[in-house]
Coordinates of C-alpha atoms in Angstrom, one line a residue:
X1328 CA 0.0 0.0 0.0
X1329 CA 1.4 3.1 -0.9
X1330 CA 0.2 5.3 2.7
X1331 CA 1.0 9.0 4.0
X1332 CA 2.2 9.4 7.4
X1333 CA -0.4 9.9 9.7
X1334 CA -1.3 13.7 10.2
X1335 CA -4.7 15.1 11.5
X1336 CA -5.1 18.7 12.6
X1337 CA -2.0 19.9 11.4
X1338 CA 0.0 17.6 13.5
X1339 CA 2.4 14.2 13.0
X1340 CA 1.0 11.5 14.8
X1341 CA 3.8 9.6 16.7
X1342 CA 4.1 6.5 18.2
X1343 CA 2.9 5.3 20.7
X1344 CA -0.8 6.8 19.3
X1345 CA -2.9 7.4 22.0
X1346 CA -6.5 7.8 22.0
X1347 CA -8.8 8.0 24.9
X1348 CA -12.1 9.2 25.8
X1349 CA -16.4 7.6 26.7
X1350 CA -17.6 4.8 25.4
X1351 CA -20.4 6.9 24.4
X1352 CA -20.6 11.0 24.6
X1353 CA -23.5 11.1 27.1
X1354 CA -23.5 14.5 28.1
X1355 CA -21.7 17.9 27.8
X1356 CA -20.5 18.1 31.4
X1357 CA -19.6 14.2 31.4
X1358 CA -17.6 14.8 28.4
X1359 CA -15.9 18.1 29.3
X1360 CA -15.2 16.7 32.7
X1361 CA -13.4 13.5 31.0
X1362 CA -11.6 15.5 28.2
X1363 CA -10.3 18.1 30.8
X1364 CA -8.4 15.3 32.5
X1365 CA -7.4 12.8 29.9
X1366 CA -6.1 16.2 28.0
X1367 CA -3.8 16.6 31.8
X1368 CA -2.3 13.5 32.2
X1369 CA -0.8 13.7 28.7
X1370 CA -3.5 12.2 26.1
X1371 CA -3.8 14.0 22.8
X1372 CA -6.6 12.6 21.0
X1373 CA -10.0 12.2 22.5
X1374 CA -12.4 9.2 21.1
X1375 CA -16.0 9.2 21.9
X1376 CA -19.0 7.2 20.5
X1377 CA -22.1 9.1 18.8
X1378 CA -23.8 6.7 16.7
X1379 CA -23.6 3.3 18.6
X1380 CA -24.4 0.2 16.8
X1381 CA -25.9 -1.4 19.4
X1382 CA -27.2 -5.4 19.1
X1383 CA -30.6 -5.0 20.8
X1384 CA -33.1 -2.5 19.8
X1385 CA -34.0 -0.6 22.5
X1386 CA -30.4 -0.1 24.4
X1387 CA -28.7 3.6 24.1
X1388 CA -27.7 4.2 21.0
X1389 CA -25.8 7.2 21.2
X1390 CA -27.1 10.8 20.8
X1391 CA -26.2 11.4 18.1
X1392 CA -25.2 14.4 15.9
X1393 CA -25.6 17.2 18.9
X1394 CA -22.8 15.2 20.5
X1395 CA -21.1 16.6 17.5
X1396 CA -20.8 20.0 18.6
X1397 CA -19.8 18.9 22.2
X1398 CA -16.5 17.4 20.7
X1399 CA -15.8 20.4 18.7
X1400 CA -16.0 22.7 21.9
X1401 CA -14.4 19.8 24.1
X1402 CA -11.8 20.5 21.5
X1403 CA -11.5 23.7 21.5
X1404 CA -11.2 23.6 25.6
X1405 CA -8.7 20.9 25.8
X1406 CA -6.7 21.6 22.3
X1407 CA -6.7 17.3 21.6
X1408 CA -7.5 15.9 18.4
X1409 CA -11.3 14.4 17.8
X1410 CA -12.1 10.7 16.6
X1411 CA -15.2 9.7 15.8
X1412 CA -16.6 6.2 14.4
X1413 CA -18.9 6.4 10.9
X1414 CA -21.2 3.9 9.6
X1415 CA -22.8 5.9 7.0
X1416 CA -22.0 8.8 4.1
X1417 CA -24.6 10.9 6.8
X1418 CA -22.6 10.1 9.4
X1419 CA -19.1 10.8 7.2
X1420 CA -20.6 14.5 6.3
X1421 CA -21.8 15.3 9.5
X1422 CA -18.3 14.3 11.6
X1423 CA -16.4 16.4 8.6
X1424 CA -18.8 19.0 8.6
X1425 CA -18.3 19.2 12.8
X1426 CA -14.6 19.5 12.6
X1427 CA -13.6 15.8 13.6
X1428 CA -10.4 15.0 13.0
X1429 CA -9.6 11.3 12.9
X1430 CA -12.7 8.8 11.4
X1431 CA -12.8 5.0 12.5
X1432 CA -14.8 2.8 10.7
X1433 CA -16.1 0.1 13.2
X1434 CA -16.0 -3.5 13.4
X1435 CA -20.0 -4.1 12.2
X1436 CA -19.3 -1.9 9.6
X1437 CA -15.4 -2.7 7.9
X1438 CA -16.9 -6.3 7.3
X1439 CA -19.4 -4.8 4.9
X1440 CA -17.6 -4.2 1.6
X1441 CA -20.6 -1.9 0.3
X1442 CA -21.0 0.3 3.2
X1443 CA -16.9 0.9 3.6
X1444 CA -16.8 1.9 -0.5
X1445 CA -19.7 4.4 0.4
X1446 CA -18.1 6.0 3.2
X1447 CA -14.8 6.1 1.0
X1448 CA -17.0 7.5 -1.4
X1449 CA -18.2 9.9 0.7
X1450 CA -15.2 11.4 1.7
X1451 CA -13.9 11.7 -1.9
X1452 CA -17.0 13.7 -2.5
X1453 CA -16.6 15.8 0.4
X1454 CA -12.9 16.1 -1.0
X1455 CA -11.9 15.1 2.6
X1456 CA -9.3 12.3 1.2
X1457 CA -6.9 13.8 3.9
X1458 CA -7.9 12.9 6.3
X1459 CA -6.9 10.3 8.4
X1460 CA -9.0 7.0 8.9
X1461 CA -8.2 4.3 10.9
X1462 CA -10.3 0.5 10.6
X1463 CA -11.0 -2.0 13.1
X1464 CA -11.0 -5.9 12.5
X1465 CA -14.3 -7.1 11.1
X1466 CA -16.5 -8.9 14.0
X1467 CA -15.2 -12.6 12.6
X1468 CA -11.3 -13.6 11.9
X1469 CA -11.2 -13.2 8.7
X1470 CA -7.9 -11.2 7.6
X1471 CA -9.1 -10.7 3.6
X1472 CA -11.9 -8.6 4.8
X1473 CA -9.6 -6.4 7.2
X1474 CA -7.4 -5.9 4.4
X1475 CA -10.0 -5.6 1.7
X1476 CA -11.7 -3.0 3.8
X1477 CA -8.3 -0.9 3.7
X1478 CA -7.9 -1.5 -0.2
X1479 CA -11.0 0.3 -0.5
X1480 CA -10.2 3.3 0.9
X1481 CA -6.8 3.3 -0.4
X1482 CA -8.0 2.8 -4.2
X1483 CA -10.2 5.4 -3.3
X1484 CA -7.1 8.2 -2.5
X1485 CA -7.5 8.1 1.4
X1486 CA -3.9 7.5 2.2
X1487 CA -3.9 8.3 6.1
X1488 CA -4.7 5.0 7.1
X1489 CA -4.4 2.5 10.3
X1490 CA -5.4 -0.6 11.1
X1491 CA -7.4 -0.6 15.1
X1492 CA -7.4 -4.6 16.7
X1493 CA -10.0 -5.1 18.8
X1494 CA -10.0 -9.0 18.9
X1495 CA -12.9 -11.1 17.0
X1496 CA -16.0 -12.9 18.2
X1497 CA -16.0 -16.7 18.7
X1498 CA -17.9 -19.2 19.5
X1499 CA -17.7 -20.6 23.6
X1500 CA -16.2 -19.4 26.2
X1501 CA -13.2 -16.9 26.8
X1502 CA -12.0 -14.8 29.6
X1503 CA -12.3 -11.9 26.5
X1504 CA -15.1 -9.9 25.2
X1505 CA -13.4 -10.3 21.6
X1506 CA -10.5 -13.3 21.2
X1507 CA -7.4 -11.3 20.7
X1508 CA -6.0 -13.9 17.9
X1509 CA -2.7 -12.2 17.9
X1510 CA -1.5 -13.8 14.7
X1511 CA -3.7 -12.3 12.3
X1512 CA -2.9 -8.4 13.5
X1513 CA 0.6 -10.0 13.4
X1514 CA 0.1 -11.2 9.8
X1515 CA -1.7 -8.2 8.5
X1516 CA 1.7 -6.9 9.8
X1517 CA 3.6 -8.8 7.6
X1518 CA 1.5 -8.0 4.4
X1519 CA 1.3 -4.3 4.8
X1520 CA 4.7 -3.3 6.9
X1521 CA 3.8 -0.1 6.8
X1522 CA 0.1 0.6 8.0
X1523 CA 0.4 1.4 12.0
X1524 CA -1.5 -0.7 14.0
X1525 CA -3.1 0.2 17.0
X1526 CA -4.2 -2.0 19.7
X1527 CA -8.4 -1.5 21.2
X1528 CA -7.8 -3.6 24.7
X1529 CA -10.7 -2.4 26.5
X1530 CA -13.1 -4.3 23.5
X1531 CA -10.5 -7.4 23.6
X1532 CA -10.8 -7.8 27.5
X1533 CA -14.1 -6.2 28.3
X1534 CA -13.2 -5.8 31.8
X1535 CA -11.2 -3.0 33.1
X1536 CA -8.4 -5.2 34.7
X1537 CA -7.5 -6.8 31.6
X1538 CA -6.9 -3.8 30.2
X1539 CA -3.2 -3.3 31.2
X1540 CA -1.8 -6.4 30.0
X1541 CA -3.6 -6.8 26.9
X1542 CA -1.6 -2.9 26.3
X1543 CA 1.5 -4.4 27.6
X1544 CA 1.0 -7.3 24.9
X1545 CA 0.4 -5.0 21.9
X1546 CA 3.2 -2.8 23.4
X1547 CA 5.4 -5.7 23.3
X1548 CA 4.8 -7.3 19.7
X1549 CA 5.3 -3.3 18.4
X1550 CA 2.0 -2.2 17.3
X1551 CA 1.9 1.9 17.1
X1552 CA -1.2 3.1 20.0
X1553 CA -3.9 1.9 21.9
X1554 CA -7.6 2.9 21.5
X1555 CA -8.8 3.0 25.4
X1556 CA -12.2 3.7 26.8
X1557 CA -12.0 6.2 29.8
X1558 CA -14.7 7.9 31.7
X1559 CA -15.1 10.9 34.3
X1560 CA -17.9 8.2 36.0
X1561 CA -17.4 4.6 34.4
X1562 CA -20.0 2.7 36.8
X1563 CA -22.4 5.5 35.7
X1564 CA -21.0 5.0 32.2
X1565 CA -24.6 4.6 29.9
X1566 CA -23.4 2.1 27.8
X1567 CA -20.0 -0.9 28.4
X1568 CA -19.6 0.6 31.5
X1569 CA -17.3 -2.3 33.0
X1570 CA -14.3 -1.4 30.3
X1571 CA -14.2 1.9 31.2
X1572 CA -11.5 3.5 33.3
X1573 CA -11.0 6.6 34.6
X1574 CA -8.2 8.9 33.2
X1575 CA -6.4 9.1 36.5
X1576 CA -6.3 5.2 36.3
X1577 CA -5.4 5.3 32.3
X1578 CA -2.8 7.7 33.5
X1579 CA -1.6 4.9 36.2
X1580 CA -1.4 2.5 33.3
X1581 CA 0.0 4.5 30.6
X1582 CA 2.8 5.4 33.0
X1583 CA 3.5 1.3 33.7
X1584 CA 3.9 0.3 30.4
X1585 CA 7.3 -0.6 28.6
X1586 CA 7.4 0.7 25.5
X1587 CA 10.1 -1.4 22.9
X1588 CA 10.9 1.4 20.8
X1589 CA 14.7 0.5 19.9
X1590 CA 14.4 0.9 15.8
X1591 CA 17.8 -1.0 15.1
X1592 CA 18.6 -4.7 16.6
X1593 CA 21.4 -5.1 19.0
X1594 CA 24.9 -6.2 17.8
X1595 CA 23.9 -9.1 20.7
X1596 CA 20.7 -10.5 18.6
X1597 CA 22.3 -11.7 15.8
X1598 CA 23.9 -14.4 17.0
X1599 CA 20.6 -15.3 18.2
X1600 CA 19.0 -15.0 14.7
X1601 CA 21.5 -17.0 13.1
X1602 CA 20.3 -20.0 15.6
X1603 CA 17.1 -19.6 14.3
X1604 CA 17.8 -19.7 10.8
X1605 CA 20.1 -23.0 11.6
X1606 CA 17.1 -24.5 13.5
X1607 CA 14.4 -23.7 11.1
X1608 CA 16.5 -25.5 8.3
X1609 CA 16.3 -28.4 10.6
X1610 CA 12.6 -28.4 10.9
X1611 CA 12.2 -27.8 7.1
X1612 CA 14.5 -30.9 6.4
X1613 CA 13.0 -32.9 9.4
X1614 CA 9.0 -32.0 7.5
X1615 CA 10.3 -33.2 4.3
X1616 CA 11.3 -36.9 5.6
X1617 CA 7.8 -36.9 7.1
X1618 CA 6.3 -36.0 3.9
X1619 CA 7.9 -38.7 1.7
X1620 CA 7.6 -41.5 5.2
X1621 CA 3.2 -40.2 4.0
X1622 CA 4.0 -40.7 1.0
X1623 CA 5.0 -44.3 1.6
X1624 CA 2.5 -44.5 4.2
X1625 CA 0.0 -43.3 1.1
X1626 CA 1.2 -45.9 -1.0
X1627 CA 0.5 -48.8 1.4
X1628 CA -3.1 -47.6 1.8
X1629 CA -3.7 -47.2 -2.1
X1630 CA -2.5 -50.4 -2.4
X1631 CA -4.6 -52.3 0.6
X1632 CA -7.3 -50.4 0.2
X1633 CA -7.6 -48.2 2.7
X1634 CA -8.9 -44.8 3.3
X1635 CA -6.2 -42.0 3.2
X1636 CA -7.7 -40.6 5.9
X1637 CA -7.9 -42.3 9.6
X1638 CA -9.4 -40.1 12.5
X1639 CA -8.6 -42.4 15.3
X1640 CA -5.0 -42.4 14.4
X1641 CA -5.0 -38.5 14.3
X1642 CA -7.2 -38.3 17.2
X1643 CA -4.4 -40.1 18.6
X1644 CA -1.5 -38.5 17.6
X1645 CA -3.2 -35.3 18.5
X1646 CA -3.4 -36.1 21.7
X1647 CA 0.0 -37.6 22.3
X1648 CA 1.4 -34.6 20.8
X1649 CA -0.2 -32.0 22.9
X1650 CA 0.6 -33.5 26.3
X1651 CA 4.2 -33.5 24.9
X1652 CA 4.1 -30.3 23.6
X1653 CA 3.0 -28.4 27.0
X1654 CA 5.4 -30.8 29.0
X1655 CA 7.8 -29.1 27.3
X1656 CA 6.2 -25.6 27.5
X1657 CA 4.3 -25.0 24.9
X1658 CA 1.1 -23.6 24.2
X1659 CA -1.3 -26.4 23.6
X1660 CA -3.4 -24.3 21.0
X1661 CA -0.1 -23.8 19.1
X1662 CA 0.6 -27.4 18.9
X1663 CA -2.8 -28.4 17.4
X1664 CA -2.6 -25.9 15.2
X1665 CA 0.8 -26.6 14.1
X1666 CA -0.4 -30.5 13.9
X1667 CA -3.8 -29.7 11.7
X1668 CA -1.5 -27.8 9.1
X1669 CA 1.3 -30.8 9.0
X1670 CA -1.9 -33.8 8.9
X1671 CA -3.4 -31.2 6.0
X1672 CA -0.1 -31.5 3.4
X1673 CA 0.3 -34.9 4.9
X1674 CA -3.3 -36.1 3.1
X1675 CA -2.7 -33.8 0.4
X1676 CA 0.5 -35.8 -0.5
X1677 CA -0.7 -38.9 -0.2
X1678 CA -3.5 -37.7 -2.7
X1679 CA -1.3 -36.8 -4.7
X1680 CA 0.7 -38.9 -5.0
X1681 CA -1.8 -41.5 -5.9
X1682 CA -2.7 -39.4 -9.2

């Protein structure tokens, strides 16, 4: 992708990006009250919800464009950026027309290719391809939609661009809202190098406590910000009231964190790497002895018979392999993962190579 650095308001955004501010913007004094104290402990860019897409029919919704004009004069008392999420070209024009500085495009919304190419189109109308607009992870894990979402805008001349991870909804149970599933923001990473990334832990963990070390996570892999959700009142909060924090305890948190912002490697790493590369050549020439052994294993079958696939055997292996795998402290997930993607080419050779 060929992106612009990130400017809004006249400024450079810098990393670490941080944006804070209500869930929802409930009230003026609730959101003057919040912006006057995230704006003195440091935070540049206030977020606040006007249109929420809520599930039910029925819950708060968001007041919608008056809360408008109560960021622009929150803005004008605090001097922070604004960021607002859009769902429609109505909601693109009215932000714009308001003086918002940053848009996000939320999760309900970047999954639906029609309704991000008319808020792209939107904002070419408008002629507002400059600024910035940042694009959370559709609701399911599905990393060609993220991206697609992105293309859009970015075939459409909006060049100010981030990706926001929020985590993804899953079936059963989770101690997170939203599954973080830290290897697709990491492989979006490795397709686009250069679109900042920033991390939304208060919709990952939706509790406050998790909050910290989901930010010390992201901080750690290198993503660019985090997106929190602070409040002047969070129990009184009118809508996801249990992720909110206060800015004196964002303030506590931001201060805690360990930032890894050394641009060039040690001397020390390399050494390290080279280890890496040695044992990776290893496991490439140890997966292609196991590939022909299937391939063997194939031929026997084809020639007795039998199906190429036997789920009591895998069932087995799986098993066997995971208990080893977290004696030796590993992440069982990992393993099965790792072991579905070796049984996959393992059938597909033996398919193969009975052609």
């Amino acid at each position: 992708m060929q992106l612009l650095p990130l400017e809004a308001g006249g400024r450079r955004l810098t990393s670490p990006i941080i944006m804070a501010g209500p869930c929802s913007a409930e009230t003026p004094d609730r959101l003057f009250d919040t912006a006057s104290a995230l704006s003195q402990v440091g935070v540049g860019i206030l977020r606040a919800g006007i249109w929420k897409p809520r599930t039910s029919p029925g819950c708060f919704e968001g007041v919608g464009e008056p809360a408008l004009v109560w960021m622009r004069q929150a803005k004008e008392l605090t001097g922070m950026l604004t960021a607002v999420e859009v769902a429609t070209p109505r909601h693109v024009e009215a932000a714009l027309s308001a003086g918002t500085d940053i848009l996000w495009i939320g999760a309900r919304t970047s999954g639906n290719p029609f309704a991000v190419q008319e808020i792209a189109d939107e904002m070419v109308r408008l002629g507002a391809t400059d600024v910035p607009v940042f694009v959370k992870n559709p609701l399911n894990p599905d990393l060609g939609l993220w991206i697609g979402a992105l293309q859009r805008l970015e075939n459409s001349g909006i060049r100010r661009l981030a990706a926001i991870h929020r985590g993804f909804s899953i079936y059963g149970e989770s101690i997170y809202r939203n599954e973080p599933l830290w290897r697709i923001p990491l492989e979006l990473r490795r397709r686009l190098p250069d679109l900042p990334i920033i991390c939304d832990p208060s919709h990952i963990g939706g509790k406050r406590q998790l909050i910290e070390p989901i930010a010390q996570k992201a901080m750690d892999i290198g993503f660019d910000g985090l997106i929190i959700e602070s409040h002047c009142e969070p129990d009184n909060a009118w809508s996801d009231a249990a992720q909110q924090i206060t800015p004196d305890t964002l303030s506590e948190i931001l201060g805690r964190l360990r930032y890894r912002d050394t641009p060039v490697a040690p001397d020390g790493i390399e050494e390290l790497r080279k280890q890496i590369d040695s044992i990776d050549a290893e496991l490439l020439d140890v997966l292609a002895r196991r590939m022909e052994v299937s391939r063997q294993i194939g031929e026997y079958k084809r020639a007795h018979s039998m199906p190429v696939v036997q789920p009591g055997r895998y069932s087995d292996i799986v098993a066997s392999r995971v208990k080893d795998a977290e004696r030796l402290g590993m992440n069982p997930e990992f393993m099965r993962s790792l072991l579905s993607a070796i049984h996959e080419e393992s059938v597909r050779q033996q398919l193969e190579n009975g052609e």
